[in-house]
Amino acid sequence: MDRVALRGLKARGHHGVFPKEREEGQTFIVDLVLGLDTRPAAVDDDLAKTVHYGIVAEEVVAVVEGEPVNLIETLAERIAQACLKHDGVQEVEVCVHKPDAPITVPFDDVTVTITRSRV
């Protein structure tokens, strides 16, 4: 299976279990790896035979900016399901970064990574 990756998609969302997170929001960063067969697109040099990663990026940002959820696990699942709606995408790995998570000790990042497939 071939891979198309989008790294560092940024959007502001209001996800989290604490009132401050819901009220003020924060930046979330999403990395995606889409699994699909790119051979038909490559042979015909045809965008319609692959995934349009620009549209996927816009849809992912819309999910992050959309309805708030408590957990980034839930956010990752919603993103994965949006990606799998695209014809040809057989598998997706989603990594959601929450670099401004409300943690009381120094840290660089918090991430949740999931893999989902049509099978």
Short mmCIF file of N, CA, C and O in Angstrom, two decimals:
data_model
loop_
_atom_site.label_atom_id
_atom_site.label_comp_id
_atom_site.label_asym_id
_atom_site.label_seq_id
_atom_site.Cartn_x
_atom_site.Cartn_y
_atom_site.Cartn_z
N MET A 1 0.85 -1.18 0.00
CA MET A 1 0.00 0.00 0.00
C MET A 1 0.89 1.24 0.00
O MET A 1 1.88 1.32 0.72
N ASP A 2 0.52 2.19 -0.82
CA ASP A 2 1.25 3.45 -0.88
C ASP A 2 0.78 4.38 0.23
O ASP A 2 -0.26 4.16 0.84
N ARG A 3 1.55 5.42 0.46
CA ARG A 3 1.23 6.36 1.55
C ARG A 3 1.26 7.80 1.04
O ARG A 3 2.17 8.19 0.31
N VAL A 4 0.28 8.56 1.44
CA VAL A 4 0.25 10.01 1.24
C VAL A 4 0.19 10.62 2.64
O VAL A 4 -0.72 10.29 3.41
N ALA A 5 1.15 11.46 2.96
CA ALA A 5 1.23 12.02 4.31
C ALA A 5 0.97 13.52 4.31
O ALA A 5 1.43 14.23 3.40
N LEU A 6 0.26 13.98 5.30
CA LEU A 6 0.08 15.41 5.58
C LEU A 6 0.56 15.61 7.00
O LEU A 6 0.09 14.94 7.92
N ARG A 7 1.48 16.51 7.18
CA ARG A 7 2.08 16.72 8.50
C ARG A 7 1.88 18.17 8.95
O ARG A 7 2.01 19.10 8.17
N GLY A 8 1.55 18.33 10.21
CA GLY A 8 1.51 19.65 10.81
C GLY A 8 0.29 20.49 10.47
O GLY A 8 0.37 21.71 10.49
N LEU A 9 -0.85 19.84 10.20
CA LEU A 9 -2.08 20.61 9.99
C LEU A 9 -2.47 21.28 11.31
O LEU A 9 -2.57 20.60 12.33
N LYS A 10 -2.67 22.57 11.29
CA LYS A 10 -2.96 23.31 12.52
C LYS A 10 -4.35 23.91 12.47
O LYS A 10 -4.76 24.46 11.46
N ALA A 11 -5.03 23.79 13.62
CA ALA A 11 -6.36 24.38 13.74
C ALA A 11 -6.64 24.64 15.21
O ALA A 11 -6.10 23.99 16.09
N ARG A 12 -7.52 25.60 15.45
CA ARG A 12 -7.90 25.94 16.82
C ARG A 12 -9.20 25.22 17.14
O ARG A 12 -10.18 25.31 16.41
N GLY A 13 -9.19 24.52 18.25
CA GLY A 13 -10.38 23.80 18.69
C GLY A 13 -10.65 24.05 20.15
O GLY A 13 -9.82 24.60 20.88
N HIS A 14 -11.83 23.64 20.59
CA HIS A 14 -12.26 23.85 21.98
C HIS A 14 -12.47 22.50 22.67
O HIS A 14 -13.45 22.31 23.38
N HIS A 15 -11.54 21.59 22.45
CA HIS A 15 -11.63 20.24 22.99
C HIS A 15 -10.94 20.15 24.34
O HIS A 15 -9.93 20.81 24.57
N GLY A 16 -11.47 19.31 25.22
CA GLY A 16 -10.87 19.09 26.52
C GLY A 16 -11.93 18.91 27.58
O GLY A 16 -13.11 19.21 27.36
N VAL A 17 -11.50 18.45 28.73
CA VAL A 17 -12.44 18.19 29.82
C VAL A 17 -12.58 19.36 30.78
O VAL A 17 -13.50 19.39 31.59
N PHE A 18 -11.68 20.33 30.68
CA PHE A 18 -11.71 21.46 31.61
C PHE A 18 -12.41 22.67 30.99
O PHE A 18 -12.27 22.94 29.79
N PRO A 19 -13.16 23.42 31.81
CA PRO A 19 -13.90 24.59 31.31
C PRO A 19 -13.00 25.58 30.55
O PRO A 19 -13.42 26.11 29.52
N LYS A 20 -11.80 25.83 31.03
CA LYS A 20 -10.91 26.79 30.37
C LYS A 20 -10.59 26.33 28.94
O LYS A 20 -10.54 27.15 28.03
N GLU A 21 -10.39 25.03 28.75
CA GLU A 21 -10.11 24.51 27.41
C GLU A 21 -11.30 24.73 26.49
O GLU A 21 -11.14 25.09 25.32
N ARG A 22 -12.48 24.52 27.00
CA ARG A 22 -13.70 24.69 26.21
C ARG A 22 -13.96 26.15 25.89
O ARG A 22 -14.39 26.48 24.80
N GLU A 23 -13.69 27.03 26.84
CA GLU A 23 -13.96 28.45 26.65
C GLU A 23 -12.92 29.12 25.76
O GLU A 23 -13.27 29.84 24.82
N GLU A 24 -11.65 28.94 26.08
CA GLU A 24 -10.58 29.65 25.38
C GLU A 24 -10.10 28.94 24.12
O GLU A 24 -9.61 29.58 23.20
N GLY A 25 -10.20 27.63 24.08
CA GLY A 25 -9.69 26.86 22.95
C GLY A 25 -8.17 26.82 22.96
O GLY A 25 -7.52 27.46 23.80
N GLN A 26 -7.63 26.06 22.03
CA GLN A 26 -6.19 25.94 21.89
C GLN A 26 -5.86 25.36 20.53
O GLN A 26 -6.73 24.87 19.82
N THR A 27 -4.59 25.41 20.18
CA THR A 27 -4.14 24.88 18.90
C THR A 27 -3.94 23.38 18.98
O THR A 27 -3.33 22.88 19.93
N PHE A 28 -4.44 22.69 17.99
CA PHE A 28 -4.21 21.26 17.82
C PHE A 28 -3.45 21.09 16.50
O PHE A 28 -3.69 21.82 15.54
N ILE A 29 -2.57 20.13 16.47
CA ILE A 29 -1.79 19.82 15.27
C ILE A 29 -2.08 18.38 14.90
O ILE A 29 -2.09 17.50 15.77
N VAL A 30 -2.30 18.14 13.61
CA VAL A 30 -2.67 16.80 13.15
C VAL A 30 -1.70 16.35 12.07
O VAL A 30 -1.40 17.10 11.13
N ASP A 31 -1.21 15.12 12.22
CA ASP A 31 -0.43 14.45 11.20
C ASP A 31 -1.26 13.28 10.68
O ASP A 31 -1.87 12.55 11.47
N LEU A 32 -1.26 13.11 9.37
CA LEU A 32 -2.02 12.03 8.73
C LEU A 32 -1.11 11.22 7.81
O LEU A 32 -0.25 11.79 7.13
N VAL A 33 -1.35 9.93 7.77
CA VAL A 33 -0.76 9.08 6.74
C VAL A 33 -1.91 8.29 6.15
O VAL A 33 -2.55 7.49 6.85
N LEU A 34 -2.19 8.53 4.88
CA LEU A 34 -3.29 7.86 4.18
C LEU A 34 -2.73 6.71 3.38
O LEU A 34 -1.77 6.88 2.62
N GLY A 35 -3.32 5.54 3.53
CA GLY A 35 -2.89 4.37 2.78
C GLY A 35 -3.82 4.12 1.61
O GLY A 35 -5.02 3.99 1.77
N LEU A 36 -3.24 4.08 0.41
CA LEU A 36 -4.02 3.85 -0.80
C LEU A 36 -3.10 3.37 -1.91
O LEU A 36 -1.88 3.40 -1.78
N ASP A 37 -3.70 2.93 -2.99
CA ASP A 37 -2.94 2.51 -4.17
C ASP A 37 -2.86 3.69 -5.12
O ASP A 37 -3.87 4.11 -5.69
N THR A 38 -1.68 4.26 -5.28
CA THR A 38 -1.52 5.44 -6.15
C THR A 38 -1.18 5.07 -7.59
O THR A 38 -1.07 5.96 -8.44
N ARG A 39 -1.04 3.78 -7.89
CA ARG A 39 -0.66 3.38 -9.26
C ARG A 39 -1.62 3.87 -10.33
O ARG A 39 -1.16 4.39 -11.36
N PRO A 40 -2.94 3.72 -10.17
CA PRO A 40 -3.83 4.21 -11.23
C PRO A 40 -3.65 5.70 -11.52
O PRO A 40 -3.66 6.12 -12.68
N ALA A 41 -3.47 6.50 -10.48
CA ALA A 41 -3.26 7.94 -10.67
C ALA A 41 -1.94 8.20 -11.37
O ALA A 41 -1.86 9.06 -12.26
N ALA A 42 -0.91 7.47 -10.98
CA ALA A 42 0.42 7.68 -11.58
C ALA A 42 0.44 7.29 -13.05
O ALA A 42 1.02 8.01 -13.87
N VAL A 43 -0.20 6.18 -13.38
CA VAL A 43 -0.22 5.72 -14.77
C VAL A 43 -0.90 6.73 -15.67
O VAL A 43 -0.42 7.05 -16.76
N ASP A 44 -2.03 7.27 -15.22
CA ASP A 44 -2.82 8.20 -16.03
C ASP A 44 -2.55 9.66 -15.71
O ASP A 44 -3.13 10.55 -16.33
N ASP A 45 -1.68 9.92 -14.72
CA ASP A 45 -1.40 11.29 -14.27
C ASP A 45 -2.71 12.04 -14.01
O ASP A 45 -2.92 13.15 -14.46
N ASP A 46 -3.58 11.40 -13.19
CA ASP A 46 -4.96 11.86 -13.02
C ASP A 46 -5.29 12.02 -11.53
O ASP A 46 -5.33 11.04 -10.78
N LEU A 47 -5.54 13.24 -11.10
CA LEU A 47 -5.89 13.54 -9.71
C LEU A 47 -7.14 12.80 -9.27
O LEU A 47 -7.26 12.39 -8.11
N ALA A 48 -8.08 12.59 -10.18
CA ALA A 48 -9.33 11.92 -9.83
C ALA A 48 -9.10 10.46 -9.41
O ALA A 48 -9.99 9.86 -8.80
N LYS A 49 -7.93 9.91 -9.67
CA LYS A 49 -7.65 8.51 -9.33
C LYS A 49 -6.79 8.36 -8.08
O LYS A 49 -6.24 7.29 -7.82
N THR A 50 -6.68 9.42 -7.33
CA THR A 50 -5.96 9.39 -6.06
C THR A 50 -6.76 10.20 -5.05
O THR A 50 -7.89 10.62 -5.33
N VAL A 51 -6.20 10.44 -3.90
CA VAL A 51 -6.87 11.26 -2.90
C VAL A 51 -6.42 12.71 -3.07
O VAL A 51 -5.23 12.98 -3.28
N HIS A 52 -7.35 13.63 -3.02
CA HIS A 52 -7.04 15.05 -3.12
C HIS A 52 -6.68 15.53 -1.71
O HIS A 52 -7.55 15.82 -0.90
N TYR A 53 -5.39 15.60 -1.43
CA TYR A 53 -4.97 15.90 -0.06
C TYR A 53 -5.32 17.32 0.37
O TYR A 53 -5.44 17.58 1.56
N GLY A 54 -5.53 18.23 -0.56
CA GLY A 54 -5.98 19.57 -0.18
C GLY A 54 -7.38 19.55 0.41
O GLY A 54 -7.66 20.23 1.41
N ILE A 55 -8.24 18.74 -0.17
CA ILE A 55 -9.61 18.61 0.35
C ILE A 55 -9.58 17.89 1.69
O ILE A 55 -10.27 18.29 2.63
N VAL A 56 -8.77 16.84 1.80
CA VAL A 56 -8.64 16.12 3.07
C VAL A 56 -8.19 17.09 4.17
O VAL A 56 -8.74 17.11 5.27
N ALA A 57 -7.21 17.92 3.86
CA ALA A 57 -6.69 18.89 4.84
C ALA A 57 -7.80 19.83 5.31
O ALA A 57 -7.94 20.09 6.52
N GLU A 58 -8.59 20.32 4.39
CA GLU A 58 -9.69 21.23 4.75
C GLU A 58 -10.71 20.53 5.63
O GLU A 58 -11.22 21.11 6.60
N GLU A 59 -11.01 19.28 5.32
CA GLU A 59 -11.98 18.52 6.11
C GLU A 59 -11.46 18.24 7.53
O GLU A 59 -12.22 18.31 8.50
N VAL A 60 -10.18 17.93 7.64
CA VAL A 60 -9.59 17.68 8.95
C VAL A 60 -9.63 18.94 9.81
O VAL A 60 -10.00 18.90 10.99
N VAL A 61 -9.28 20.07 9.22
CA VAL A 61 -9.34 21.34 9.96
C VAL A 61 -10.78 21.62 10.40
O VAL A 61 -11.01 22.06 11.53
N ALA A 62 -11.74 21.32 9.56
CA ALA A 62 -13.15 21.53 9.92
C ALA A 62 -13.55 20.65 11.11
O ALA A 62 -14.30 21.10 11.98
N VAL A 63 -13.04 19.43 11.17
CA VAL A 63 -13.33 18.57 12.31
C VAL A 63 -12.73 19.16 13.58
O VAL A 63 -13.40 19.23 14.62
N VAL A 64 -11.48 19.60 13.52
CA VAL A 64 -10.83 20.18 14.69
C VAL A 64 -11.55 21.44 15.15
O VAL A 64 -11.73 21.67 16.34
N GLU A 65 -11.97 22.26 14.21
CA GLU A 65 -12.65 23.51 14.54
C GLU A 65 -14.12 23.31 14.89
O GLU A 65 -14.78 24.22 15.35
N GLY A 66 -14.62 22.09 14.68
CA GLY A 66 -16.04 21.80 14.87
C GLY A 66 -16.42 21.47 16.29
O GLY A 66 -15.82 21.96 17.26
N GLU A 67 -17.42 20.63 16.42
CA GLU A 67 -18.03 20.28 17.71
C GLU A 67 -16.99 19.81 18.72
O GLU A 67 -16.24 18.87 18.46
N PRO A 68 -16.94 20.44 19.88
CA PRO A 68 -15.97 20.06 20.89
C PRO A 68 -16.22 18.66 21.46
O PRO A 68 -17.37 18.22 21.58
N VAL A 69 -15.13 17.99 21.79
CA VAL A 69 -15.18 16.69 22.46
C VAL A 69 -14.27 16.76 23.69
O VAL A 69 -13.42 17.65 23.79
N ASN A 70 -14.46 15.84 24.60
CA ASN A 70 -13.63 15.83 25.80
C ASN A 70 -12.22 15.33 25.53
O ASN A 70 -11.25 15.87 26.05
N LEU A 71 -12.10 14.28 24.73
CA LEU A 71 -10.83 13.57 24.58
C LEU A 71 -10.23 13.73 23.19
O LEU A 71 -10.97 13.70 22.19
N ILE A 72 -8.90 13.81 23.12
CA ILE A 72 -8.27 13.83 21.81
C ILE A 72 -8.35 12.46 21.15
O ILE A 72 -8.25 12.36 19.93
N GLU A 73 -8.61 11.42 21.91
CA GLU A 73 -8.88 10.11 21.33
C GLU A 73 -10.13 10.17 20.46
O GLU A 73 -10.17 9.61 19.36
N THR A 74 -11.16 10.85 20.96
CA THR A 74 -12.41 11.01 20.20
C THR A 74 -12.17 11.88 18.97
O THR A 74 -12.67 11.57 17.88
N LEU A 75 -11.40 12.92 19.13
CA LEU A 75 -11.07 13.79 18.00
C LEU A 75 -10.33 13.00 16.92
O LEU A 75 -10.66 13.10 15.73
N ALA A 76 -9.36 12.20 17.31
CA ALA A 76 -8.61 11.38 16.35
C ALA A 76 -9.54 10.43 15.61
O ALA A 76 -9.42 10.24 14.39
N GLU A 77 -10.47 9.83 16.32
CA GLU A 77 -11.42 8.90 15.69
C GLU A 77 -12.29 9.62 14.66
O GLU A 77 -12.51 9.11 13.56
N ARG A 78 -12.76 10.80 14.98
CA ARG A 78 -13.58 11.58 14.02
C ARG A 78 -12.78 11.94 12.79
O ARG A 78 -13.29 11.90 11.66
N ILE A 79 -11.54 12.30 12.98
CA ILE A 79 -10.68 12.62 11.84
C ILE A 79 -10.46 11.39 10.98
O ILE A 79 -10.55 11.46 9.74
N ALA A 80 -10.19 10.26 11.60
CA ALA A 80 -9.98 9.02 10.86
C ALA A 80 -11.20 8.67 10.02
O ALA A 80 -11.07 8.31 8.84
N GLN A 81 -12.38 8.78 10.60
CA GLN A 81 -13.60 8.45 9.87
C GLN A 81 -13.82 9.39 8.69
O GLN A 81 -14.28 8.96 7.62
N ALA A 82 -13.48 10.66 8.85
CA ALA A 82 -13.60 11.61 7.73
C ALA A 82 -12.66 11.22 6.60
O ALA A 82 -13.03 11.30 5.42
N CYS A 83 -11.46 10.80 6.93
CA CYS A 83 -10.48 10.41 5.91
C CYS A 83 -10.92 9.15 5.16
O CYS A 83 -10.74 9.04 3.94
N LEU A 84 -11.49 8.20 5.89
CA LEU A 84 -11.89 6.94 5.27
C LEU A 84 -13.10 7.09 4.36
O LEU A 84 -13.42 6.17 3.59
N LYS A 85 -13.78 8.22 4.39
CA LYS A 85 -14.90 8.46 3.48
C LYS A 85 -14.42 8.70 2.05
O LYS A 85 -15.21 8.63 1.11
N HIS A 86 -13.15 8.98 1.87
CA HIS A 86 -12.62 9.24 0.53
C HIS A 86 -12.37 7.93 -0.20
O HIS A 86 -11.73 7.01 0.34
N ASP A 87 -12.90 7.86 -1.42
CA ASP A 87 -12.68 6.67 -2.25
C ASP A 87 -11.19 6.41 -2.37
O ASP A 87 -10.39 7.33 -2.55
N GLY A 88 -10.84 5.17 -2.28
CA GLY A 88 -9.44 4.79 -2.46
C GLY A 88 -8.64 4.75 -1.17
O GLY A 88 -7.66 4.01 -1.08
N VAL A 89 -9.02 5.53 -0.19
CA VAL A 89 -8.28 5.51 1.08
C VAL A 89 -8.70 4.24 1.83
O VAL A 89 -9.85 4.09 2.22
N GLN A 90 -7.74 3.34 1.99
CA GLN A 90 -8.01 2.06 2.64
C GLN A 90 -7.64 2.07 4.12
O GLN A 90 -8.17 1.29 4.90
N GLU A 91 -6.71 2.94 4.47
CA GLU A 91 -6.20 2.98 5.83
C GLU A 91 -5.75 4.40 6.14
O GLU A 91 -5.34 5.13 5.25
N VAL A 92 -5.81 4.76 7.42
CA VAL A 92 -5.32 6.08 7.83
C VAL A 92 -4.70 5.97 9.21
O VAL A 92 -5.20 5.26 10.08
N GLU A 93 -3.57 6.64 9.35
CA GLU A 93 -2.97 6.83 10.67
C GLU A 93 -3.14 8.30 11.01
O GLU A 93 -2.79 9.17 10.22
N VAL A 94 -3.69 8.56 12.18
CA VAL A 94 -3.95 9.93 12.64
C VAL A 94 -3.18 10.14 13.94
O VAL A 94 -3.32 9.36 14.87
N CYS A 95 -2.41 11.21 13.97
CA CYS A 95 -1.73 11.61 15.20
C CYS A 95 -2.20 13.02 15.54
O CYS A 95 -2.00 13.95 14.76
N VAL A 96 -2.85 13.15 16.69
CA VAL A 96 -3.33 14.45 17.16
C VAL A 96 -2.37 14.93 18.25
O VAL A 96 -2.17 14.22 19.24
N HIS A 97 -1.83 16.11 18.05
CA HIS A 97 -0.93 16.74 19.01
C HIS A 97 -1.70 17.79 19.79
O HIS A 97 -2.46 18.57 19.21
N LYS A 98 -1.46 17.83 21.10
CA LYS A 98 -2.07 18.84 21.97
C LYS A 98 -0.93 19.50 22.76
O LYS A 98 -0.71 19.21 23.93
N PRO A 99 -0.19 20.39 22.09
CA PRO A 99 1.02 20.95 22.72
C PRO A 99 0.76 21.88 23.89
O PRO A 99 1.67 22.16 24.67
N ASP A 100 -0.48 22.35 24.03
CA ASP A 100 -0.81 23.25 25.14
C ASP A 100 -1.70 22.58 26.17
O ASP A 100 -2.46 23.26 26.88
N ALA A 101 -1.60 21.26 26.28
CA ALA A 101 -2.42 20.52 27.24
C ALA A 101 -2.19 21.06 28.65
O ALA A 101 -1.08 21.48 28.99
N PRO A 102 -3.24 21.03 29.48
CA PRO A 102 -3.12 21.55 30.84
C PRO A 102 -2.39 20.57 31.77
O PRO A 102 -3.00 19.85 32.54
N ILE A 103 -1.08 20.55 31.65
CA ILE A 103 -0.24 19.68 32.47
C ILE A 103 0.63 20.58 33.34
O ILE A 103 1.13 21.61 32.87
N THR A 104 0.81 20.20 34.58
CA THR A 104 1.48 21.08 35.54
C THR A 104 3.00 20.95 35.58
O THR A 104 3.66 21.65 36.34
N VAL A 105 3.56 20.07 34.75
CA VAL A 105 5.02 19.92 34.70
C VAL A 105 5.50 20.25 33.29
O VAL A 105 4.72 20.20 32.33
N PRO A 106 6.77 20.61 33.12
CA PRO A 106 7.28 20.93 31.78
C PRO A 106 7.14 19.74 30.83
O PRO A 106 7.40 18.59 31.21
N PHE A 107 6.71 20.01 29.60
CA PHE A 107 6.59 18.97 28.57
C PHE A 107 6.62 19.62 27.20
O PHE A 107 6.39 20.82 27.06
N ASP A 108 6.89 18.83 26.18
CA ASP A 108 6.93 19.34 24.82
C ASP A 108 5.61 19.13 24.08
O ASP A 108 5.20 19.98 23.30
N ASP A 109 4.97 17.99 24.29
CA ASP A 109 3.80 17.67 23.48
C ASP A 109 3.06 16.50 24.11
O ASP A 109 3.65 15.70 24.85
N VAL A 110 1.79 16.40 23.82
CA VAL A 110 0.98 15.23 24.13
C VAL A 110 0.38 14.79 22.80
O VAL A 110 -0.14 15.63 22.05
N THR A 111 0.45 13.49 22.50
CA THR A 111 -0.13 13.01 21.26
C THR A 111 -0.95 11.75 21.51
O THR A 111 -0.69 11.00 22.45
N VAL A 112 -1.91 11.55 20.64
CA VAL A 112 -2.64 10.29 20.54
C VAL A 112 -2.55 9.89 19.08
O VAL A 112 -2.85 10.70 18.19
N THR A 113 -2.13 8.65 18.83
CA THR A 113 -2.01 8.14 17.47
C THR A 113 -2.88 6.90 17.33
O THR A 113 -2.81 5.99 18.17
N ILE A 114 -3.72 6.90 16.28
CA ILE A 114 -4.57 5.75 16.01
C ILE A 114 -4.41 5.35 14.55
O ILE A 114 -4.04 6.17 13.70
N THR A 115 -4.70 4.10 14.25
CA THR A 115 -4.73 3.59 12.88
C THR A 115 -6.08 2.95 12.66
O THR A 115 -6.53 2.13 13.49
N ARG A 116 -6.74 3.32 11.59
CA ARG A 116 -8.04 2.75 11.24
C ARG A 116 -8.02 2.33 9.77
O ARG A 116 -7.32 2.94 8.96
N SER A 117 -8.81 1.32 9.45
CA SER A 117 -8.89 0.86 8.06
C SER A 117 -10.32 0.49 7.73
O SER A 117 -11.17 0.35 8.61
N ARG A 118 -10.56 0.30 6.45
CA ARG A 118 -11.89 -0.10 5.98
C ARG A 118 -12.19 -1.54 6.34
O ARG A 118 -13.33 -1.93 6.37
N VAL A 119 -11.17 -2.33 6.57
CA VAL A 119 -11.36 -3.77 6.82
C VAL A 119 -11.86 -4.02 8.21
O VAL A 119 -11.53 -3.39 9.15
#
